[in-house]
Coordinates of C-alpha atoms in Angstrom, one line a residue:
X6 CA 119.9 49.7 68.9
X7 CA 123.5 48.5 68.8
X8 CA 124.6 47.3 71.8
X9 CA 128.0 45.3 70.7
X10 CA 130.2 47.8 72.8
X11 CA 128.8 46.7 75.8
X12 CA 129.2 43.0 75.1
X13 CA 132.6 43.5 74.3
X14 CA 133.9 45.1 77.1
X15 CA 136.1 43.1 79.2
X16 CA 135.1 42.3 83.1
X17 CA 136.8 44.2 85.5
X18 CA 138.4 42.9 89.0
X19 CA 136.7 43.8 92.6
X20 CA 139.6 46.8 93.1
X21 CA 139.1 48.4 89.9
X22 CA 135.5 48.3 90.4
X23 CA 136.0 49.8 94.1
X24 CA 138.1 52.7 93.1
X25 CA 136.0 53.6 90.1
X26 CA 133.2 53.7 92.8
X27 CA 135.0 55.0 95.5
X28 CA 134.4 58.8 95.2
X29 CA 130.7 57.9 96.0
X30 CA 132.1 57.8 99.3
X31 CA 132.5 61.5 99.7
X32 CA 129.1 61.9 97.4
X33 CA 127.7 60.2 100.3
X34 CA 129.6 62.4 103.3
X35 CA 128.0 65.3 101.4
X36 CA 124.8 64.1 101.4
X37 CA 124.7 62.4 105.0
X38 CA 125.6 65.7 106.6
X39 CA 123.0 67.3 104.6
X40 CA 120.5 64.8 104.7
X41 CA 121.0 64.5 108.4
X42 CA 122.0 68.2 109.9
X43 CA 120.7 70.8 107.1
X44 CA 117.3 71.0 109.1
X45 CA 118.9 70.9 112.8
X46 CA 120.8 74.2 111.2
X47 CA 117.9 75.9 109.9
X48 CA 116.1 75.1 113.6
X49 CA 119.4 76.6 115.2
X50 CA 119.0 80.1 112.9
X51 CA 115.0 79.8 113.8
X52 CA 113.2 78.5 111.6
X53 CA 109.7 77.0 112.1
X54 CA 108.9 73.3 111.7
X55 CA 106.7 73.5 109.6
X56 CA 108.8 75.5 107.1
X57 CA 111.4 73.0 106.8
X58 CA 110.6 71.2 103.7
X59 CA 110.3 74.3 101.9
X60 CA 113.8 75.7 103.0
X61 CA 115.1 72.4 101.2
X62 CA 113.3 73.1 97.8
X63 CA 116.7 74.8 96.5
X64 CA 118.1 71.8 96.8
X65 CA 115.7 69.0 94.3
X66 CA 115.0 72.4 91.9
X67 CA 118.8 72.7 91.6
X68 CA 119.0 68.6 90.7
X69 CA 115.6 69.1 88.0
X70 CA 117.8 71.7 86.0
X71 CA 121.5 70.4 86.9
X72 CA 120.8 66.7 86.0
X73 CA 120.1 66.2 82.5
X74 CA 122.2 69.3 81.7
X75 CA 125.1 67.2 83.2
X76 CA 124.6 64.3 81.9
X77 CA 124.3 65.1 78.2
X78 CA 127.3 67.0 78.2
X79 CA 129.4 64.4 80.1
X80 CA 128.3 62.0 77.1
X81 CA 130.2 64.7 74.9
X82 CA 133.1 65.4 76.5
X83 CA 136.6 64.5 76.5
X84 CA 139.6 65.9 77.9
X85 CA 142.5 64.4 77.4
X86 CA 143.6 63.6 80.7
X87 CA 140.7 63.3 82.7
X88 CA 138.3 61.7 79.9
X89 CA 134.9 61.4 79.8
X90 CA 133.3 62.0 83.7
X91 CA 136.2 62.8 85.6
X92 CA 136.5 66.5 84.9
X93 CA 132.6 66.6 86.6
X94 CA 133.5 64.6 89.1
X95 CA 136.1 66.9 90.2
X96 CA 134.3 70.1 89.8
X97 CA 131.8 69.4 91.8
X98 CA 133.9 68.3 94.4
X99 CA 135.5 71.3 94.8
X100 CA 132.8 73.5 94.8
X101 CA 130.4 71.0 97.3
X102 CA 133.2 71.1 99.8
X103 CA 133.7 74.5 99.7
X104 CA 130.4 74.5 100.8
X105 CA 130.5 72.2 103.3
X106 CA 133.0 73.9 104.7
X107 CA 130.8 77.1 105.1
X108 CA 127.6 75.9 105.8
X109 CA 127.5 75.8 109.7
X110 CA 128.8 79.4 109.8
X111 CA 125.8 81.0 108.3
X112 CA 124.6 83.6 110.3
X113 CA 121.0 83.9 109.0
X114 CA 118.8 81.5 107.4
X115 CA 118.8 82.9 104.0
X116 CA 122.5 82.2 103.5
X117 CA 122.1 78.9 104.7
X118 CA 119.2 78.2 102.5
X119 CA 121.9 79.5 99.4
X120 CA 124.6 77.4 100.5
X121 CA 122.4 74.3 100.9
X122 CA 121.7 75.6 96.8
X123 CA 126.0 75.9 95.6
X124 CA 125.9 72.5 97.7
X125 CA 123.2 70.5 96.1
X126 CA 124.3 71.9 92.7
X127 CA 127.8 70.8 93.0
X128 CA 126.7 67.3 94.3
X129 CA 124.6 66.5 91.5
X130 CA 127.1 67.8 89.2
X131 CA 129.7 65.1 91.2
X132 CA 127.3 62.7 91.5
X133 CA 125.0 62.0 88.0
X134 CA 128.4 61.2 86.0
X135 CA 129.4 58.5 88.5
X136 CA 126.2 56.4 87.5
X137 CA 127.0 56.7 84.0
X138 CA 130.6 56.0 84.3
X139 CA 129.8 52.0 85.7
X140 CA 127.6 51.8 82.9
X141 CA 130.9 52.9 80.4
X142 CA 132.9 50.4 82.0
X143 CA 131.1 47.7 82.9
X144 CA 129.7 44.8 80.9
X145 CA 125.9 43.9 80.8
X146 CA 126.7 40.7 83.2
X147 CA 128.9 42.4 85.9
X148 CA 126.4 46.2 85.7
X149 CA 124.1 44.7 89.0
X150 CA 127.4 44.0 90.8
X151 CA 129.0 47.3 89.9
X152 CA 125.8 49.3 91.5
X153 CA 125.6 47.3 94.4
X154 CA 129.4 47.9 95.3
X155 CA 128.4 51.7 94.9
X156 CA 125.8 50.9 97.2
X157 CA 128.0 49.5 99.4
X158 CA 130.6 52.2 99.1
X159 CA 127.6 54.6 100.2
X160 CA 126.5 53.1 103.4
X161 CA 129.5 53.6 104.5
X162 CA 129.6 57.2 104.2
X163 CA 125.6 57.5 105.0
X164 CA 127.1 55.7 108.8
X165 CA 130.3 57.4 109.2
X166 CA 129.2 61.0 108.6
X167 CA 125.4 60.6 110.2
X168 CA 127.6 60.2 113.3
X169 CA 129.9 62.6 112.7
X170 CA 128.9 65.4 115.0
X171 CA 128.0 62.7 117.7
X172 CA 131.7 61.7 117.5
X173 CA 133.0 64.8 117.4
X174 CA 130.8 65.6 120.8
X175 CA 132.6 62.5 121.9
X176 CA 136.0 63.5 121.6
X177 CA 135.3 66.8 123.3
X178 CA 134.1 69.5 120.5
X179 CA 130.7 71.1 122.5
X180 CA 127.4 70.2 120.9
X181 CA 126.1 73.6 122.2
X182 CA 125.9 77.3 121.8
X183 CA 124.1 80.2 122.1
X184 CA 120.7 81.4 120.2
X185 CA 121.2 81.5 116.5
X186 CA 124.4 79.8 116.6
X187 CA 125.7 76.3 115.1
X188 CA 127.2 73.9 117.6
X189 CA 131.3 73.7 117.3
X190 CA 130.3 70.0 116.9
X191 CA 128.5 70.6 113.4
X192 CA 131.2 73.1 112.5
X193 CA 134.0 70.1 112.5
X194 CA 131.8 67.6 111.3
X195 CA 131.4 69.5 108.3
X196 CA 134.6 70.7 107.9
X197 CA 135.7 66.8 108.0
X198 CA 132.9 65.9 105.2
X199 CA 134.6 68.6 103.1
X200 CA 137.9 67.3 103.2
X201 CA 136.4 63.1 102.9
X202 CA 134.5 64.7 99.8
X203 CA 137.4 65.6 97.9
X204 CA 140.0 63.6 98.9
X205 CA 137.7 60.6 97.6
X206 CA 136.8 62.1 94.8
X207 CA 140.6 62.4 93.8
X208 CA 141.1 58.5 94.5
X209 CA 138.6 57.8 91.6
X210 CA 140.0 61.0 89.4
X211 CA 143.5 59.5 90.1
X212 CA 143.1 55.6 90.1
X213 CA 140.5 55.1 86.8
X214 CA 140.7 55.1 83.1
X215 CA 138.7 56.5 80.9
X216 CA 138.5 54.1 76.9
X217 CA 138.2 57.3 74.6
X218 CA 135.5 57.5 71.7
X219 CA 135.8 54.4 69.3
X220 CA 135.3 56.6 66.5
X221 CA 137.0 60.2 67.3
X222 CA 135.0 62.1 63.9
X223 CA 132.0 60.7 64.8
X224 CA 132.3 62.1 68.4
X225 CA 133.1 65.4 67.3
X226 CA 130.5 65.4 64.7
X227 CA 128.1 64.4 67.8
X228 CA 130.0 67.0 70.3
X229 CA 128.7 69.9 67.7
X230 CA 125.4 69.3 67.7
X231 CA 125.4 70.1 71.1
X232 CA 124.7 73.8 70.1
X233 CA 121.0 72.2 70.7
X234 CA 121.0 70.6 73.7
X235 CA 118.2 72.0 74.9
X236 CA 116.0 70.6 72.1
X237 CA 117.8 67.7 72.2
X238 CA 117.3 66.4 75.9
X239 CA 113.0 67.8 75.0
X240 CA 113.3 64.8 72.6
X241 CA 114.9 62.8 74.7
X242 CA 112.8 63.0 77.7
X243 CA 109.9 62.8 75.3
X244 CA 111.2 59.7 73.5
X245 CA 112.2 57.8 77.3
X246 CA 111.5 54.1 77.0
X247 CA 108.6 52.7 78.6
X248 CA 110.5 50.5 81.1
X249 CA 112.1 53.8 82.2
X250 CA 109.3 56.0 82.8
X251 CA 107.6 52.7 85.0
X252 CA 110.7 52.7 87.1
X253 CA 110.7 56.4 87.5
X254 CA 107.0 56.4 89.0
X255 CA 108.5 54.1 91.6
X256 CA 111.4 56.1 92.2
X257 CA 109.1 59.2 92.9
X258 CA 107.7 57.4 95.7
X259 CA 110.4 56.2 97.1
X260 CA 112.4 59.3 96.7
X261 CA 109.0 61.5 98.3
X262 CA 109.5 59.1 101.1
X263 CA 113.4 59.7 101.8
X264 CA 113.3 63.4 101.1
X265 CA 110.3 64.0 103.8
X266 CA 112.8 62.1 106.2
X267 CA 115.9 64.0 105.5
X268 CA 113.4 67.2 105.9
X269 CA 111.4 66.0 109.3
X270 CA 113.2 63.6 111.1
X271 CA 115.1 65.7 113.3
X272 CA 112.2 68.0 114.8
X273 CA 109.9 64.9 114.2
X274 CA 112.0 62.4 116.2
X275 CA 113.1 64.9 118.8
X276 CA 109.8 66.1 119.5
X277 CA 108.0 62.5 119.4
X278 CA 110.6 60.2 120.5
X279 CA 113.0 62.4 122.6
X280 CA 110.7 64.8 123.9
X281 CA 112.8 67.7 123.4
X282 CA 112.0 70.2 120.6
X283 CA 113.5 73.1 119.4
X284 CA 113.1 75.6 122.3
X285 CA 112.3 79.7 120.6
X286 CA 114.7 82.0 121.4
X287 CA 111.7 84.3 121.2
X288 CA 109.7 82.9 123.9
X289 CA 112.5 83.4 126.6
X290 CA 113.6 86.6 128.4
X291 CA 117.6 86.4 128.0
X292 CA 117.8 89.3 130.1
X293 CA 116.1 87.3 133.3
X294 CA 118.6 84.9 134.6
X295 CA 116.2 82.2 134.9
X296 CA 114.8 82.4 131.3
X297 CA 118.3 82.4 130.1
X298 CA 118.9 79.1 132.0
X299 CA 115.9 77.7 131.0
X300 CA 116.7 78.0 127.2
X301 CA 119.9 76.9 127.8
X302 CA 118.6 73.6 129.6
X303 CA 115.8 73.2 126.6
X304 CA 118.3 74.0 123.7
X305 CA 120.9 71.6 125.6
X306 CA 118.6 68.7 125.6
X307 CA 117.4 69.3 121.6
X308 CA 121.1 69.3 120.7
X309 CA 121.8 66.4 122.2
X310 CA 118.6 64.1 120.7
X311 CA 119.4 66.0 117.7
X312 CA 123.2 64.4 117.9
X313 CA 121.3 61.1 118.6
X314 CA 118.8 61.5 115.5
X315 CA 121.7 61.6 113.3
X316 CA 123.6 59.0 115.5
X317 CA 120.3 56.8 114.7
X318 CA 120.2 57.6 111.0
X319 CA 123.3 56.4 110.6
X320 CA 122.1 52.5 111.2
X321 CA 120.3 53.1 107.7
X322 CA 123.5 53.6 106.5
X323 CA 125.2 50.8 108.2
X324 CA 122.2 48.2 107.4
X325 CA 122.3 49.5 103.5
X326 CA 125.4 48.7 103.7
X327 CA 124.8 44.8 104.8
X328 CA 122.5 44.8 102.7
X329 CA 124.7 45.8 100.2
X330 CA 127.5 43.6 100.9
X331 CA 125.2 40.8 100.9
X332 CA 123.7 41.6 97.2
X333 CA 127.1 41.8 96.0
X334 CA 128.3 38.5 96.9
X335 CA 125.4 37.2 95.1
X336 CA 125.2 39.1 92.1
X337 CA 128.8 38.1 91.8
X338 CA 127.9 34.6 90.5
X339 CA 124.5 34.5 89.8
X340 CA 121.5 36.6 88.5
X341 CA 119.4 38.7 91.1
X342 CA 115.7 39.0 90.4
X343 CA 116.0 42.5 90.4
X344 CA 112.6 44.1 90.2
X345 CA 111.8 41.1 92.8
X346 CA 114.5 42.2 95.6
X347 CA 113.4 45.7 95.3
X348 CA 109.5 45.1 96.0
X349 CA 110.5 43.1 99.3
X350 CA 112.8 45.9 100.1
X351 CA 110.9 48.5 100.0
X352 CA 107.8 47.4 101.7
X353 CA 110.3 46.6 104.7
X354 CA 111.9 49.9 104.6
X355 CA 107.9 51.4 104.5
X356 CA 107.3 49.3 107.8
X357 CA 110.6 50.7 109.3
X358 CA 109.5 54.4 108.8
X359 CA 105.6 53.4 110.2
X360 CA 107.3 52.1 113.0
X361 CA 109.0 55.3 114.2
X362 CA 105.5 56.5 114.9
X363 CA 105.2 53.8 117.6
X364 CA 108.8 53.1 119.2
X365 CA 108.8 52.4 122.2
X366 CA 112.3 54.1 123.4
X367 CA 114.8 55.9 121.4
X368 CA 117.0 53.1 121.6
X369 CA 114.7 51.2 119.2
X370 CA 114.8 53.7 116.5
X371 CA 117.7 51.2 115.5
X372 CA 115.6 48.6 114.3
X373 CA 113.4 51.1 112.5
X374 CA 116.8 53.0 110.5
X375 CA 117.8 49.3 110.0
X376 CA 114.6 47.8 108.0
X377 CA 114.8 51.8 106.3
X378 CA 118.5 51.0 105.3
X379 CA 116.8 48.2 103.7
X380 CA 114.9 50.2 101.1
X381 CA 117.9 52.5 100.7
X382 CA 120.2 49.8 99.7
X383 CA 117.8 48.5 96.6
X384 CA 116.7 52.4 95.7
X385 CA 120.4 53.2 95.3
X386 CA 121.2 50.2 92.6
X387 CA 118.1 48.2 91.5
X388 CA 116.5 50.7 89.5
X389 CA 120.0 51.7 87.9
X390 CA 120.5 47.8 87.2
X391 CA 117.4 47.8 85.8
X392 CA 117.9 50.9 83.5
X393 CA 120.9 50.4 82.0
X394 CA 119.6 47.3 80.5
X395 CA 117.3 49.9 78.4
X396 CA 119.2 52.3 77.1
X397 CA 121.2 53.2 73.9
X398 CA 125.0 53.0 75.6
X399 CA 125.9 56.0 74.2
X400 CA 123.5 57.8 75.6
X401 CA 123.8 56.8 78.9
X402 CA 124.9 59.8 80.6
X403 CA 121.7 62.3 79.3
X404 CA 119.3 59.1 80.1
X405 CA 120.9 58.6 83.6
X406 CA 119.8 62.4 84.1
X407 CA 116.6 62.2 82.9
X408 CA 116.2 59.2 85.4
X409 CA 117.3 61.8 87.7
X410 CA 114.4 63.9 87.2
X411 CA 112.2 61.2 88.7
X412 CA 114.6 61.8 91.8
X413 CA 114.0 65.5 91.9
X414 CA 110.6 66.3 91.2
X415 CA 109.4 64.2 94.1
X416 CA 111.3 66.2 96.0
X417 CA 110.0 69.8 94.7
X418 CA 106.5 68.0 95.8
X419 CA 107.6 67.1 98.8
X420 CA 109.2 70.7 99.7
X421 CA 106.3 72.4 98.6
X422 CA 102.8 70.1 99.9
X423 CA 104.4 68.7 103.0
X424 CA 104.5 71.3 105.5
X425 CA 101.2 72.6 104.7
X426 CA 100.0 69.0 104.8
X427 CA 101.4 68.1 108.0
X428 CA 99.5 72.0 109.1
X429 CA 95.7 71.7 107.5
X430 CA 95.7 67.4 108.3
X431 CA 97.8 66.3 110.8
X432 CA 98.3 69.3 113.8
X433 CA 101.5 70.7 112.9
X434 CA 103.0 67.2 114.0
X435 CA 106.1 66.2 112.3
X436 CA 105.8 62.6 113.3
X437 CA 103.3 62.2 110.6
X438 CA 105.7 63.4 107.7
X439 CA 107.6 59.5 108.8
X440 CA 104.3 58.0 108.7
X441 CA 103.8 60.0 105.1
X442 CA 107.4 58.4 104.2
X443 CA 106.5 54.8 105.1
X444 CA 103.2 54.6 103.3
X445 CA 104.8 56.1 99.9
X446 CA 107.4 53.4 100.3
X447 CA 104.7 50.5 99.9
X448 CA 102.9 52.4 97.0
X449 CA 106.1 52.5 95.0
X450 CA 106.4 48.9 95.8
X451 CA 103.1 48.5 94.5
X452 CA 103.9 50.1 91.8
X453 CA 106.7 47.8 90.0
X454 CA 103.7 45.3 89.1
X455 CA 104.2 47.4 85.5
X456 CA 108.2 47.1 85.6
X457 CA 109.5 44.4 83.6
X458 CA 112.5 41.7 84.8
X459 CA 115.2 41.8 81.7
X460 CA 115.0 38.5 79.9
X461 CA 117.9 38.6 78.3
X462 CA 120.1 39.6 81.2
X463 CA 123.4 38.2 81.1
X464 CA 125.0 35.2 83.2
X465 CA 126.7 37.3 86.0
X466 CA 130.4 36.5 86.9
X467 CA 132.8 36.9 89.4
X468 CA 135.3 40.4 88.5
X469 CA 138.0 39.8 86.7
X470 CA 141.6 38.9 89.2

């Protein structure tokens, strides 16, 4: 495998880095507010608990098919302006605000359950190229630093829009309304993400440079065979190096584990923590005063731990980002232990979600989301530091798609086995589906015994000034 273009490529300074990495930003808006508010929604148009995870399965079906596609094409493109990733990255931005802007207005739970689908779709198609696109740029020495800046960059957005509706409440937008209707509250907060989305997007689109192919005939030869790509990703999935399909059984775990909390964690933690579930609009009388009040006082109560929820979630975010930082200023000068700082974080980030079963007031849900933020700091750049050290350059883009897979597929497992899980073993309650979350975090800690550390990994430096 030739890998000289990689150890030619010159490092790049902190700022170039940052705004090559900086539409993750708006990636990360998107996928706060739908991490964090997509089940309060489908609660608000009436949906049951335990129906949740199923609702979502648009959403990692959408990322199975998306991915790869994606990704091999992105390795053959080039526009002439916008290059290689940047014409995906912009795409999807569009269309995934669009979305966001929509969202909160469905009136039933069918077109919610769509838009969640045109959302997740044009994330993914946003969000696989950006992973590649360090990979293109950066050398082998610099590739740990260049993930953990995205990491980084995507705490931020995971703590800024988790609060979003919380701080819109704040400043005076209601948190309430009647049955079957979003709160103004998520309305604006989504309408914000929409706008963060692609205005960062278009910082990254605007500020980064693209080297074209080395060998332009070549590329086109390699751009026509893409009649094929079908065939061409079977083989490629088929042919996946071994260190790749060892981190990808970790990832399932850990991405099993975050998926059943971006499904659960709103009726579990307001209905375990907070006391204060969804009320049914179907067990209340609107026409009796009383029963009219009485919703009103249950659904006011669920909309305000559900505000707190995502206020909560947004410490993983915060903490990630730390984390993050902290990663960064090391793998600025020295070599991490990669597979090493992943174990330790993930078995933390399992303890934070087992201890959300035991919390003793909502106020300590912050240590829990902390030692979570943890695990979502390594998840986000260890095993992408750890794959790019595998894989043919030029391929990166259909490989970092694949890898994607072992994102998705989780995800359909999770959508499809957890509510009937939580039904036939654990009473219907959606606390466990958080206890379910912490143990998978360990097991895909257990599970890097059969990853390898890269020997030959390079002597990381500071970015270029």
């Amino acid at each position: 495998m030739n890998r000289s273009p990689t150890q030619h490529r010159p490092d790049l300074s902190f700022w170039q880095i940052w705004n090559m990495s900086f539409g993750f930003l708006g990636i990360q808006f998107g996928f706060a507010l739908q991490g964090g508010f997509m089940s309060r929604i489908f609660q608000t148009l009436g949906a049951d608990k335990d129906a949740l995870p199923l609702l979502w399965i648009a959403a990692p079906l959408t990322g199975l098919l998306v991915q790869p596609v994606i990704g091999y094409f992105s390795d053959r493109t080039w526009h002439p302006l916008l290059g290689r990733r940047r014409p995906y990255f912009l795409i999807g931005a569009i269309f995934a605000s669009i979305a966001l802007v929509f969202m909160p207005y469905s009136p039933t739970l069918w077109m919610a359950a769509g838009l969640l689908w045109v959302l997740d779709a044009s994330i993914n198609v946003s969000m696989e190229p950006f992973r590649a696109l360090v990979a293109d740029k950066l050398p082998e020495r610099q590739r740990s630093y260049g993930f953990v800046l995205q990491t980084l960059i995507i705490g931020i957005g995971t703590w800024v829009a988790s609060s979003l509706p919380w701080i819109v409440n704040q400043l005076g937008v209601a948190n309430e309304a009647g049955p079957g209707v979003v709160p103004p509250s998520v309305k604006v907060a989504f309408s914000i993400g929409a706008f963060v989305f692609l205005a960062s997007i278009l910082v990254t689109v605007l500020t980064t440079r693209e080297d074209p192919p080395e060998d332009p005939e070549a590329f086109a030869r390699e751009k026509q065979s893409s009649r094929n790509f079908v065939a061409e990703i079977a083989r490629d999935i088929a042919g996946m190096p071994r260190q790749m399909l060892n981190i990808g059984i970790v990832q399932f775990f850990s991405w099993l584990s975050f998926f059943s909390m971006w499904s659960m964690a709103t009726p579990a933690l307001t209905e375990h923590v907070f006391k204060a579930p969804a009320p049914d609009p179907a067990a209340f009388d609107m026409t009796v005063a009383a029963q009219a009040e009485a919703f009103r006082v249950a659904n006011g109560a669920f909309q305000n731990a559900a505000d707190l929820v995502g206020s909560y979630m947004g410490y993983y975010g915060l903490s990630s980002m730390a984390v993050a930082l902290l990663l960064a200023l090391y793998a600025a000068r020295r070599p991490l232990n990669r597979r090493l700082v992943h174990g330790v974080s993930l078995v933390l980030g399992g303890l934070g979600f087992l201890s959300m079963a035991v919390v003793p007031s909502p106020v300590a849900l912050i240590g829990s989301f902390a030692l979570v933020g943890v695990a979502w700091a390594s998840i986000l750049s260890m095993p992408y530091a750890l794959l790019s050290s595998c894989v043919d350059p030029k391929r990166m883009g259909v490989y970092m798609g694949i890898f994607n897979m072992f994102i998705v597929i989780p995800q359909i497992v999770a959508a499809t086995l957890l509510g009937p899980t939580l039904r036939l073993f654990f009473d219907n309650q959606p606390i466990y589906a958080l206890i379910i979350s912490g143990a998978s975090l360990i097991v895909g800690a257990v599970c890097l015994v059969r990853v390898s550390e890269p020997q030959a990994q390079a002597t990381a430096t500071s970015p270029a000034h």
